[in-house]
Coordinates of C-alpha atoms and ligand atoms in Angstrom, one line a residue:
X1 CA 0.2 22.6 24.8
X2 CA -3.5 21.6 24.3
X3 CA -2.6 20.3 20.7
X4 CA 0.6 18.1 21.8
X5 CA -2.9 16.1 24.0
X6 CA -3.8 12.9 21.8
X7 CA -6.6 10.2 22.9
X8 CA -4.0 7.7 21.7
X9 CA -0.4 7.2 21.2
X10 CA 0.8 4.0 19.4
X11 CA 4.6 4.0 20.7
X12 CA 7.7 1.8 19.2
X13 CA 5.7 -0.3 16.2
X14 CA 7.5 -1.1 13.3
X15 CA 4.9 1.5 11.0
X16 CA 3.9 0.2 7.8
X17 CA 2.3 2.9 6.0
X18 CA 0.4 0.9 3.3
X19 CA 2.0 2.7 0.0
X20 CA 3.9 -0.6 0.2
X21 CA 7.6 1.3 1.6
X22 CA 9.9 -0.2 4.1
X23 CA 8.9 0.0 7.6
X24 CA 10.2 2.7 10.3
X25 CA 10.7 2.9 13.4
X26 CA 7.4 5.6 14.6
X27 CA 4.7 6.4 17.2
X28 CA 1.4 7.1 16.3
X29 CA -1.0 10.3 17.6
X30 CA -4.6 9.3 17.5
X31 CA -7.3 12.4 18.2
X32 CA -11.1 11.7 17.7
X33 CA -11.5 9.7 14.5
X34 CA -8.0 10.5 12.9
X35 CA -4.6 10.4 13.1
X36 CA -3.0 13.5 13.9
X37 CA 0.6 12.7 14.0
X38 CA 3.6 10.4 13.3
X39 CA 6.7 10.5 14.6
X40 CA 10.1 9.6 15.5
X41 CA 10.2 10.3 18.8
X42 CA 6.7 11.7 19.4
X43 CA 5.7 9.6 22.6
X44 CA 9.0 11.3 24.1
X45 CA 7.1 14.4 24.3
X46 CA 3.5 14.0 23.4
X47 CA 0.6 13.5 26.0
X48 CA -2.3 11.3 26.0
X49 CA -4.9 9.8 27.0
X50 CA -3.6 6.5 26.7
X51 CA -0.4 5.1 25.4
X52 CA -0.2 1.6 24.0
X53 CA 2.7 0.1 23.8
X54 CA 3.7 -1.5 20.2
X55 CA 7.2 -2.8 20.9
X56 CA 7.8 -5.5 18.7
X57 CA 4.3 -5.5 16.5
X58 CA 3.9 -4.4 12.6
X59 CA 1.7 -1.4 13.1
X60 CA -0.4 -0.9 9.6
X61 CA -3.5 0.7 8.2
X62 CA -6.6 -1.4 9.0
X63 CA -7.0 -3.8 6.1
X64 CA -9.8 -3.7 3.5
X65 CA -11.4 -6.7 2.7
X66 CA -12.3 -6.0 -1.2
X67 CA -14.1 -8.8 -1.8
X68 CA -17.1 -10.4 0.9
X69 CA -20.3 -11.6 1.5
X70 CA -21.2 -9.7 4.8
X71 CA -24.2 -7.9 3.6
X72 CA -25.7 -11.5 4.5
X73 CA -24.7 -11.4 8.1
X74 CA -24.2 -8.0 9.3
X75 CA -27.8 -7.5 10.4
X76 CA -27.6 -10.2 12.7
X77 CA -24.3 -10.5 13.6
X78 CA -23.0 -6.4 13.8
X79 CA -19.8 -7.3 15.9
X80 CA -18.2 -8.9 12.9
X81 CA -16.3 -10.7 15.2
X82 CA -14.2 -12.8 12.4
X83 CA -13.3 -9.7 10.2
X84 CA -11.8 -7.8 13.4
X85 CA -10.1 -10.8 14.5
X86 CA -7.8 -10.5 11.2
X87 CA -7.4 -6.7 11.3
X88 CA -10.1 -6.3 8.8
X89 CA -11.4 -2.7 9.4
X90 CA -13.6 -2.1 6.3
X91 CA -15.1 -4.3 4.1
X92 CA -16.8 -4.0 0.5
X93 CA -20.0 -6.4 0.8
X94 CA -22.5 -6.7 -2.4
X95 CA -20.4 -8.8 -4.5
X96 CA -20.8 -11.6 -6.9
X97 CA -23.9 -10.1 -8.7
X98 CA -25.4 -10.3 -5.1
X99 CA -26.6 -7.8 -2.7
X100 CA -28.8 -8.1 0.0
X101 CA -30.1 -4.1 0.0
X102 CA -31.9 -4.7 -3.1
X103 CA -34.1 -7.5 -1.7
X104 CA -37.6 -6.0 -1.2
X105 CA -40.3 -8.0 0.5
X106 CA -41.9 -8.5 -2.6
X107 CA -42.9 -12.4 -2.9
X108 CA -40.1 -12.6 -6.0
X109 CA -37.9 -13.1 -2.9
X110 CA -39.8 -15.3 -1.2
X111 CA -36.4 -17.5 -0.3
X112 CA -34.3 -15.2 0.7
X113 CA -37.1 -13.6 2.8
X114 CA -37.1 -17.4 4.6
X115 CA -33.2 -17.4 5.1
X116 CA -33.0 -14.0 6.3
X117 CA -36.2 -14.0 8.5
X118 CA -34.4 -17.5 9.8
X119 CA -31.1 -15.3 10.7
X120 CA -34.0 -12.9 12.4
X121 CA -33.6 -10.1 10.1
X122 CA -36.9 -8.6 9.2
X123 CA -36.4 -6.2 5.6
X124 CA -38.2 -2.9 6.2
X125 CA -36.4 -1.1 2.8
X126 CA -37.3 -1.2 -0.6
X127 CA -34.3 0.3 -1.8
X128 CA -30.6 0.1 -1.2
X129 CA -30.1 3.3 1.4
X130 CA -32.5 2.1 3.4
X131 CA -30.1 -1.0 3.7
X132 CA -27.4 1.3 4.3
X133 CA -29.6 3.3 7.3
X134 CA -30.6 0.3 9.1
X135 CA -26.9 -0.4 9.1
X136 CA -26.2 3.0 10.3
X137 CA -29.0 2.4 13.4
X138 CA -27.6 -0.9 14.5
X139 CA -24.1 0.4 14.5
X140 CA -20.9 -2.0 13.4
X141 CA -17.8 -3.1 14.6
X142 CA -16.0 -2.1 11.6
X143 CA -16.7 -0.1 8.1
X144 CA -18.6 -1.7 5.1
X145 CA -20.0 -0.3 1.9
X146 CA -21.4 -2.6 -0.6
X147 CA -21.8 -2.9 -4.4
X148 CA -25.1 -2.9 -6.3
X149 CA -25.8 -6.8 -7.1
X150 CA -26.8 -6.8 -10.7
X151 CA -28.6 -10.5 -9.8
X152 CA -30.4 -9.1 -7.4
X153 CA -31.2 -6.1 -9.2
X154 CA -32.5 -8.6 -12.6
X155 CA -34.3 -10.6 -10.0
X156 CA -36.1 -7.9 -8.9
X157 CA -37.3 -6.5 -11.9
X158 CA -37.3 -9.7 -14.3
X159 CA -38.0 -12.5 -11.8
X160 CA -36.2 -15.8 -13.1
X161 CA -36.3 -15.4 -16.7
X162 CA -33.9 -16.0 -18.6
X163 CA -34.2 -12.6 -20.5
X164 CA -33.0 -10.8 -22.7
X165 CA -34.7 -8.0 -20.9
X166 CA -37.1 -6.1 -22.9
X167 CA -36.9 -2.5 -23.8
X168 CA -39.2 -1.4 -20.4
X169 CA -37.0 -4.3 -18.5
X170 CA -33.6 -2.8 -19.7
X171 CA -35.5 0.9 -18.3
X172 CA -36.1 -0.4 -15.6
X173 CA -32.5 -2.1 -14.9
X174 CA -31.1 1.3 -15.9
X175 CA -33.2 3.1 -13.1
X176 CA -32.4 0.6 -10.7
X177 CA -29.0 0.7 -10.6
X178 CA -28.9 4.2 -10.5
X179 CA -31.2 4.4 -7.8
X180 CA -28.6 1.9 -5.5
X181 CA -25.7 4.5 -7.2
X182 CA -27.1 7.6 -6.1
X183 CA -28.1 5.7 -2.7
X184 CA -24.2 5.4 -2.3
X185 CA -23.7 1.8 -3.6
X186 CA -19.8 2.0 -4.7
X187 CA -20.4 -0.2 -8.0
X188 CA -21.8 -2.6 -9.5
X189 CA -21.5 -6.4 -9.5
X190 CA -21.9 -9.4 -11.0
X191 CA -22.1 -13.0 -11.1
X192 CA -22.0 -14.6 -14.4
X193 CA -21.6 -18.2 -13.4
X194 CA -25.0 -17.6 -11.2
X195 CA -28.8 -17.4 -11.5
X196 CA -29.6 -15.4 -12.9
X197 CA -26.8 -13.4 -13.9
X198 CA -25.9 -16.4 -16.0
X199 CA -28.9 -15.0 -18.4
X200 CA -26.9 -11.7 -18.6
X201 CA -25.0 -10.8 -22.4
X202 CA -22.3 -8.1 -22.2
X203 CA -25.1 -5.9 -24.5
X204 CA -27.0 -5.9 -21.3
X205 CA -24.5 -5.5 -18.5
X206 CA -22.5 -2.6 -20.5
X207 CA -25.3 -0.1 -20.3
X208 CA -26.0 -0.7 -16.5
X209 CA -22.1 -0.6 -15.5
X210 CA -22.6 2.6 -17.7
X211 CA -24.4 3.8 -15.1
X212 CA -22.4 2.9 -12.7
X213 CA -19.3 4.8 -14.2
X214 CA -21.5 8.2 -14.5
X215 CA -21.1 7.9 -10.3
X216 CA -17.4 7.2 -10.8
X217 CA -18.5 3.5 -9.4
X218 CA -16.4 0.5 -10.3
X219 CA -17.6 -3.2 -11.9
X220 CA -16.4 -6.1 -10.4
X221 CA -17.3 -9.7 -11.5
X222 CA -17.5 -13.2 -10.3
X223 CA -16.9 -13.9 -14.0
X224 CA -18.8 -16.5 -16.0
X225 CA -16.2 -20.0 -15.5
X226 CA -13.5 -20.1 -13.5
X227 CA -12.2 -22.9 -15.5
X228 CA -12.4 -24.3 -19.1
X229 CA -13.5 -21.0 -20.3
X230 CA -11.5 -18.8 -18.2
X231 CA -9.6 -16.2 -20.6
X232 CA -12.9 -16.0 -22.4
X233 CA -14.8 -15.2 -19.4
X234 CA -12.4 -12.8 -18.3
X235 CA -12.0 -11.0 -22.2
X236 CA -16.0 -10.6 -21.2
X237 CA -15.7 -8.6 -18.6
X238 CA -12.5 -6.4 -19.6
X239 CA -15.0 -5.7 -22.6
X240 CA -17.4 -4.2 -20.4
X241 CA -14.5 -1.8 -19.4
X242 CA -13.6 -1.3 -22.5
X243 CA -17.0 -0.5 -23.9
X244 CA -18.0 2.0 -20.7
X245 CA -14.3 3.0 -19.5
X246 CA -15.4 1.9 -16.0
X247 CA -12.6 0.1 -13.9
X248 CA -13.1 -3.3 -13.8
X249 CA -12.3 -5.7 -11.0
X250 CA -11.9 -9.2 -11.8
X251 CA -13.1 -10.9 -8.8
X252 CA -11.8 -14.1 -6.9
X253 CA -9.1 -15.1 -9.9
X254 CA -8.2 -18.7 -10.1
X255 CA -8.4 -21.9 -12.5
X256 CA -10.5 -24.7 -11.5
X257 CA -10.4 -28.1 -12.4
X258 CA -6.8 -30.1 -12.9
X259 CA -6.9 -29.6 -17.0
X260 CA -6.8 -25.8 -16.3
X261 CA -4.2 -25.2 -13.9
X262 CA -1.4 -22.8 -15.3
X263 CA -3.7 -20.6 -16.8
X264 CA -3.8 -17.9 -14.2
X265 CA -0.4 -16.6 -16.0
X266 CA -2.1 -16.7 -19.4
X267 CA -5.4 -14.7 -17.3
X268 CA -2.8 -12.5 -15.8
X269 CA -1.6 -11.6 -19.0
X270 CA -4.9 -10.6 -20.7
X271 CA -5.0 -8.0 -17.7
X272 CA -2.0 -6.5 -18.4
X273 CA -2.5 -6.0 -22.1
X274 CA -5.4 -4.9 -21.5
X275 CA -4.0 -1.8 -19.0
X276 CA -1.2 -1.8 -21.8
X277 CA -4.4 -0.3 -23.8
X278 CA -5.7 1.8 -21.3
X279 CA -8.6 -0.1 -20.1
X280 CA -8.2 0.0 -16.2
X281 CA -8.4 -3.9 -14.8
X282 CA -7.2 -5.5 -11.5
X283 CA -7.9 -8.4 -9.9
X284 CA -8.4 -10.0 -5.9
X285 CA -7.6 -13.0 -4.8
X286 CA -8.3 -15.5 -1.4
X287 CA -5.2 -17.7 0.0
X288 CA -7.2 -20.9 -0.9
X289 CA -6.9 -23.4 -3.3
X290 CA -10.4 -24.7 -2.6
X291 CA -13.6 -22.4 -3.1
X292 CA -16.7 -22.8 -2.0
X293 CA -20.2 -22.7 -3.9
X294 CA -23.5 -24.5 -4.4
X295 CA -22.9 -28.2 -5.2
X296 CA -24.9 -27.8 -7.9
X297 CA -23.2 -24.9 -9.7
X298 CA -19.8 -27.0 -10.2
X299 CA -21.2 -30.8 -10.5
X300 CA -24.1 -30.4 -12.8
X301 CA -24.4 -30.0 -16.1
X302 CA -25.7 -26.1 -16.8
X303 CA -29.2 -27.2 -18.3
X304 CA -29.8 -29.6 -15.3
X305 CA -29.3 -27.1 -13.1
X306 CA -31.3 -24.6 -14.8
X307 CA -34.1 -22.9 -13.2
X308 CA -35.7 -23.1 -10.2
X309 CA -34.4 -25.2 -7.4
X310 CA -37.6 -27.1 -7.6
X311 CA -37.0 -27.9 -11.7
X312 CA -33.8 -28.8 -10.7
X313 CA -34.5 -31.5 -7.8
X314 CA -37.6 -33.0 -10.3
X315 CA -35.0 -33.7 -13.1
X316 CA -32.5 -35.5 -10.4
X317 CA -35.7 -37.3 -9.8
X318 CA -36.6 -38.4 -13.0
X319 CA -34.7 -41.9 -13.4
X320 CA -34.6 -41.0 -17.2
X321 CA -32.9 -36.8 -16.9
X322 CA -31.2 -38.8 -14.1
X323 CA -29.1 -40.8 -16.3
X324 CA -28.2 -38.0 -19.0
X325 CA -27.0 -36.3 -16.0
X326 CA -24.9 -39.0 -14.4
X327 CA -23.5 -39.5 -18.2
X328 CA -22.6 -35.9 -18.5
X329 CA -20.8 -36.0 -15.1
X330 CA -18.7 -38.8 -15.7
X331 CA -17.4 -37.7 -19.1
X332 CA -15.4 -35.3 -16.6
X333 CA -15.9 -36.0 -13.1
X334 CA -14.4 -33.9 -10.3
X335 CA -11.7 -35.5 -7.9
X336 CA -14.6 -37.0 -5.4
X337 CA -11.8 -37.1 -2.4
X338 CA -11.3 -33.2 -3.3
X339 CA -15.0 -32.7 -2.4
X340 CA -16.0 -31.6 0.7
X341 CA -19.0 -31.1 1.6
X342 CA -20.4 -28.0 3.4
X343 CA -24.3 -26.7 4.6
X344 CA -26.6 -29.6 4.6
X345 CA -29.5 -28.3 6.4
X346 CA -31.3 -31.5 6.9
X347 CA -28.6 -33.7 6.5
X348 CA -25.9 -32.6 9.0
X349 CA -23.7 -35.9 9.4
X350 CA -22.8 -35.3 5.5
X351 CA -20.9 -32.4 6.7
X352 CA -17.1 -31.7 6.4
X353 CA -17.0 -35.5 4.7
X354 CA -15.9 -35.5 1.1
X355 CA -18.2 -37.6 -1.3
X356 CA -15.7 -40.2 -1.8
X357 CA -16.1 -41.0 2.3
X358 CA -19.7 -40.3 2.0
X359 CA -20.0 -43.2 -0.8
X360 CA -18.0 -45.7 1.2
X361 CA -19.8 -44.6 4.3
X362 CA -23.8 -44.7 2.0
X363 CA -22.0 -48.2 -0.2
X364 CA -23.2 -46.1 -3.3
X365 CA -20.6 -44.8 -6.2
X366 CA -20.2 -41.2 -5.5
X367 CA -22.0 -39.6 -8.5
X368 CA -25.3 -40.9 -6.7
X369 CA -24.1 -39.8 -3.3
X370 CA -23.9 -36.6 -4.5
X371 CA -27.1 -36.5 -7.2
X372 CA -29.5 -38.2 -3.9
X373 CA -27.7 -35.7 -1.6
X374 CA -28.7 -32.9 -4.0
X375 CA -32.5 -33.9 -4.3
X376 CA -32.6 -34.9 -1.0
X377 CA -31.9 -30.6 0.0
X378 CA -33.4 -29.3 -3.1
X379 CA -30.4 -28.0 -4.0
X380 CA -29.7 -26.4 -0.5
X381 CA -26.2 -27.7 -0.5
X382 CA -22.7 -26.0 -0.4
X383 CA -19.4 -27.8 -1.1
X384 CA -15.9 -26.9 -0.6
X385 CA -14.0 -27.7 -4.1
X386 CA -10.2 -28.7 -3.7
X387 CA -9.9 -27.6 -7.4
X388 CA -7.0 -25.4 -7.6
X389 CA -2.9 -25.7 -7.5
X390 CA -0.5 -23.6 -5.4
X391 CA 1.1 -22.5 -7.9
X392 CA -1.6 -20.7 -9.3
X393 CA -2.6 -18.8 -6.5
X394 CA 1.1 -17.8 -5.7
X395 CA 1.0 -16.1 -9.9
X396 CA -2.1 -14.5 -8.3
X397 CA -0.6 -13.1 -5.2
X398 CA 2.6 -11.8 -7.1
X399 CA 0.6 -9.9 -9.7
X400 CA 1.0 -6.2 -8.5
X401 CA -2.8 -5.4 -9.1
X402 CA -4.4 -8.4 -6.7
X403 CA -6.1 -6.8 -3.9
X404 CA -6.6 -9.5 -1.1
X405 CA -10.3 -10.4 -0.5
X406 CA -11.5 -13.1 1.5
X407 CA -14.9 -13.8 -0.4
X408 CA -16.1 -14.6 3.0
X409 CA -19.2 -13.7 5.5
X410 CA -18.5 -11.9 8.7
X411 CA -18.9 -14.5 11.6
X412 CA -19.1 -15.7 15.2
X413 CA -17.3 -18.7 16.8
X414 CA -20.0 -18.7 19.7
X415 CA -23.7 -18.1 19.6
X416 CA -26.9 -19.3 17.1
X417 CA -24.7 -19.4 13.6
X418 CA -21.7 -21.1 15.7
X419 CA -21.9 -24.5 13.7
X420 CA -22.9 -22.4 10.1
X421 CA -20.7 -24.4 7.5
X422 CA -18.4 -21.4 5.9
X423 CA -15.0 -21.8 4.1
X424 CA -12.2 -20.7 6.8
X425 CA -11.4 -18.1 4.5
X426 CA -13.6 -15.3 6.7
X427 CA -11.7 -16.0 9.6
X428 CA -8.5 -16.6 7.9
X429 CA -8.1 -14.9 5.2
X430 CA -5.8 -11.8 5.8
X431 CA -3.4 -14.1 8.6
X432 CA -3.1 -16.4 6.1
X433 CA -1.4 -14.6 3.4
X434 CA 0.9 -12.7 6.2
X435 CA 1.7 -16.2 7.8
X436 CA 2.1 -19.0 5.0
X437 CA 2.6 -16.3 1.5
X438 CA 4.8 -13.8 3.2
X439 CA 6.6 -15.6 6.5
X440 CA 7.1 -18.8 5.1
X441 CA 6.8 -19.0 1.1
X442 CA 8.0 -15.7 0.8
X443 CA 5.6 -15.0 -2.4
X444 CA 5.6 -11.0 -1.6
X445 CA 6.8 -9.2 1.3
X446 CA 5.0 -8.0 4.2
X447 CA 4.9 -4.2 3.2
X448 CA 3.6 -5.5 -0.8
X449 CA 1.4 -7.8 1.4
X450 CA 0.0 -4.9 3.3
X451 CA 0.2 -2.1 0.2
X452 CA -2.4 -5.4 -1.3
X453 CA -4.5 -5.1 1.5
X454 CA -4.9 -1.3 2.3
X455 CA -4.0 1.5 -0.4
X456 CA -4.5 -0.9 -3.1
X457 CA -7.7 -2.0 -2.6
X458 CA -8.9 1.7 -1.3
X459 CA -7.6 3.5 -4.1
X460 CA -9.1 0.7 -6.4
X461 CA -12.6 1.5 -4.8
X462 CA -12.0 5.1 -4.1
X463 CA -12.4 5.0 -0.7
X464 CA -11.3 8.3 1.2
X465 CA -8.7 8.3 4.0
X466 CA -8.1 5.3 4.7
X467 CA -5.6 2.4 3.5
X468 CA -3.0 4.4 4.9
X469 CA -1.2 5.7 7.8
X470 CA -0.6 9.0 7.2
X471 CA -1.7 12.4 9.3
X472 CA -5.3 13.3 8.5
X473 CA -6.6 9.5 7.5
X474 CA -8.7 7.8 9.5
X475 CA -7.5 6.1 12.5
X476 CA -7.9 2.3 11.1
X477 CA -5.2 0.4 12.1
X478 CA -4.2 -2.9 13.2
X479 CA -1.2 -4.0 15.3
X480 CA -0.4 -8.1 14.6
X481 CA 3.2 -9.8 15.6
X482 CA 5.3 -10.7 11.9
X483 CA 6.6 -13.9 13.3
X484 CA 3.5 -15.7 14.5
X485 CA 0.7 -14.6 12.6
X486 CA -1.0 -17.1 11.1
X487 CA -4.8 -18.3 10.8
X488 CA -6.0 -20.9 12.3
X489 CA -9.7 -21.9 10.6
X490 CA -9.6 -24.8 8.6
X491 CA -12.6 -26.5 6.5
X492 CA -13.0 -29.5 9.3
X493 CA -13.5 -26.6 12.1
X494 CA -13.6 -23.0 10.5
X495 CA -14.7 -20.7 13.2
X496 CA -11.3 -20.7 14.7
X497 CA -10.3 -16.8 15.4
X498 CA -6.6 -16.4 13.9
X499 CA -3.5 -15.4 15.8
X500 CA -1.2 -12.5 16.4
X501 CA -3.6 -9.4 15.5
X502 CA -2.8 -7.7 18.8
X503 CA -4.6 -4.2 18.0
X504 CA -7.5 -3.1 15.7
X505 CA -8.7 0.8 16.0
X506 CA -11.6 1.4 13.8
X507 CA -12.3 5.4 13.2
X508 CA -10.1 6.4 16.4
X509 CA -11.6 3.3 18.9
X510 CA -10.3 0.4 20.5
X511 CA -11.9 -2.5 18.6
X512 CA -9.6 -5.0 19.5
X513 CA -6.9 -5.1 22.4
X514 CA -4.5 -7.9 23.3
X515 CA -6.5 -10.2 21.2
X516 CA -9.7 -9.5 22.8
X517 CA -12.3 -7.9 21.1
X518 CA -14.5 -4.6 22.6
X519 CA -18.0 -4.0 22.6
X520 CA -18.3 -1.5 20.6
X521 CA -19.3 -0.3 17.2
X522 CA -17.0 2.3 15.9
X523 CA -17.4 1.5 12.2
X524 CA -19.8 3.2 9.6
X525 CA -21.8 2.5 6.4
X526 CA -19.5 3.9 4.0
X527 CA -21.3 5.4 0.5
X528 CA -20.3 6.7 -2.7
X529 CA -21.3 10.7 -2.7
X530 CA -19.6 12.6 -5.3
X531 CA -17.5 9.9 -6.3
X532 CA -16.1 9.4 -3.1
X533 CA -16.5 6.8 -0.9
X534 CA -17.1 7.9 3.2
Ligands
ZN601 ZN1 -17.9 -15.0 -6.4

């Protein structure tokens, strides 16, 4: 019978369907894009194509990465080698009040124009589904759709100031966004703690996540401290659900800094009474207790860091600033062994040393280690941050309404970006939480593990089909072996693919196979059209 004939069958996996239900025993019928059947006994009396044998393997939808970066790499690195490598089969790029399809090659963005002409990415858009073609003509190894970067969008119309906006700027921010909207951006973002979303009041952020909303788009945001000021920053952006009714996706959620750990419960708690009152919030989180970010955004005081890079480096300069900034620093000075340094362009030995080695090593106190380091890169300087506790991240990953999101940048373990400094989180990410949180902790089981990384996070984003293993979705799934997966990356030597993801299908191909990724690009630029996202 011609409709018993399947490209695929996935025979004797444990299937996980992603709703977050006990496994079963089931093969899997893949035609074209989609998965046609599931079954008991299907591969008993079903033909294909090809049968692969999943004896032994935790068969589950492809997993969505809800939270990343990749908008920055996938021009020049479409194989997206470390998202596959986890099972990763869709990702949500744009976030953190940044997105790299509303950079225009207007002179405003001269910098970025440098770093992504560097990566050999020449823009030819000026607005955000032009991004989302060039995408489409390259081709991809797995899905993506991004959010509309409120940073980049301010940037674009407002330079650097720090705003308010004027009445023509706020018109122009409105049209903007709803430009990237009706070019099929799935949200908007932010980044609070940033420039120069750091200029940005809820007065002006409401009416543009209002805009949003009208699309049936979602708001997430990297929200304005992580620490000290956490519930505060995180009643700022429930208030922008509560003010527009858009769902609100607190991004990344964790307490920095030793005098703030526990409050993720007391964070956790805001979120629920806030859905207690109808205001839709949930959260994603990264299996890390360190994050990553510009030196400068987590050492300096805010007014020394202020600005342009080039204020910024002059005050470190100034023997006089210098000092008021040492002073401020040392009233609360981060562990310096919990400091690790990341991308140092021009100095490359600093790398993957923390400042208290990189003081002993330079016979300077570590303050100046860091403060000449700083000047000495004009700011061009990323540090890994050892600021969080276990047991804070554990309250994350228990809490029902975490997605998993990696916060990470699609990479390559061989070829030009090979040596890039990146957190291990965007090769490790999803392995992680399946081999330390599930495996050995036991924080959540693997099919609440999975429901957080598939129908969770594409029912938070409204994406269409997928998240789930059911007939009719798309054929995104990933094979991986419950007893040995585990990530490998670490912050000494990230670009380390993780192991046991056995299988990856994206849209009905073979991405991955026995570990070893295909050359091909099955996935697509995913948009928001009618308040779906395909
Ligand atoms: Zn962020």
């Amino acid at each position: 019978m011609n409709e018993q004939e399947f490209d695929y069958i996935i025979s004797g996996g444990s299937i996980y369907d992603g709703s977050g239900a006990s496994p079963i025993r089931a093969d899997i019928a893949v035609r074209g894009d989609k998965i046609e059947a599931i079954e008991a006994d299907g591969a008993g009396i079903w033909k294909a194509g090809k049968v692969i044998d999943a004896t032994g393997l935790a068969v589950a939808p492809g997993f969505i990465d809800i939270h990343t970066h990749s908008d920055m790499s996938i021009l020049n690195n479409p194989m997206m080698e470390s998202s596959i490598h986890q099972g990763v089969t869709t990702e949500v790029m744009g976030n953190c009040g940044i997105s790299v399809g509303v950079i225009t090659s207007d002179e405003i963005f001269a910098q970025e124009l440098r770093w992504l002409e560097g990566s050999g990415v020449k823009i030819g858009w000026n607005r955000f589904g032009g991004f989302l073609s060039r995408i489409d003509e390259l081709g991809t190894a797995i899905n993506v759709c991004s959010l509309a970067g409120h940073g980049t969008i301010r940037k674009r119309i407002m330079g650097e100031e720090p705003g308010p906006p004027t009445c023509a700027q706020i018109a122009q921010l409105l049209t903007l966004t709803d430009q990237c909207m009706n070019d099929g951006a799935v949200g908007l973002s932010t980044g609070l703690e940033y420039l120069p979303g750091r200029y940005a009041t809820v007065d002006e952020i409401a009416p543009l996540a209002a805009v949003a909303k009208k699309s049936k788009g979602i708001y997430t945001s990297h929200i304005r401290n992580e620490g000290d000021t956490l519930l505060e920053s995180i009643a700022e952006a429930i208030e922008v659900g509560e003010r527009t009714g858009i769902p609100v996706q607190v991004s990344h959620i964790k307490a920095e800094g030793r005098r703030n750990w526990g409050k993720v419960a007391a964070a956790l708690d805001l979120i629920e009474s806030a859905r207690a009152q109808g205001i839709d919030v949930q959260t994603d989180t990264y299996p890390y207790i360190a994050y990553m970010t510009g030196l400068s955004v987590f050492l300096l005081p805010r007014w020394a860091s202020a600005g342009t890079n080039d204020e910024m480096t002059a005050r470190l300069n100034d023997p006089q600033t210098r000092q008021r900034i040492r002073k401020e620093i040392l009233e609360n000075p981060p562990q310096w062994d919990k400091v690790l340094i990341g991308g140092a362009p021009k100095s490359t030995s600093a790398q993957g040393k923390t400042l208290a080695e990189l003081a002993v090593i330079e016979g300077k106190d570590p303050v100046d280690t860091a403060l000449d380091l700083l000047a000495f890169e004009n700011g061009w300087l990323s540090a890994a941050h050892f600021a969080q506790c276990d047991e804070d991240l554990e309250k994350a990953l228990e809490y029902r309404y975490t997605s998993i999101g990696s916060d990470g940048v699609s990479a390559c373990p061989h070829g030009k970006f090979s040596d890039a400094s990146i957190h291990p989180r965007s090769y490790g990410c999803f392995p992680r939480v399946l081999g330390i949180y599930v495996r050995e902790k036991g924080v959540l089981s693997l099919p609440e593990a999975i429901r957080r990384m598939t129908s969770l996070p594409a029912k938070r984003v409204g994406i269409a089909n997928r998240g789930e293993l059911a007939p009719g979705a798309f054929a995104d799934i990933v094979a991986f072996r419950p007893e040995t997966v585990i990530d490998l990356a670490t912050f000494g030597n990230p670009h380390q693919f993780a192991k046991g993801i056995e299988l990856v299908l994206v849209n009905g191909q073979i991405a991955l196979e026995n570990g070893e990724q295909r050359d091909i690009r099955a996935g697509k630029a995913l948009r928001r059209t009618n308040g779906v996202v395909e």
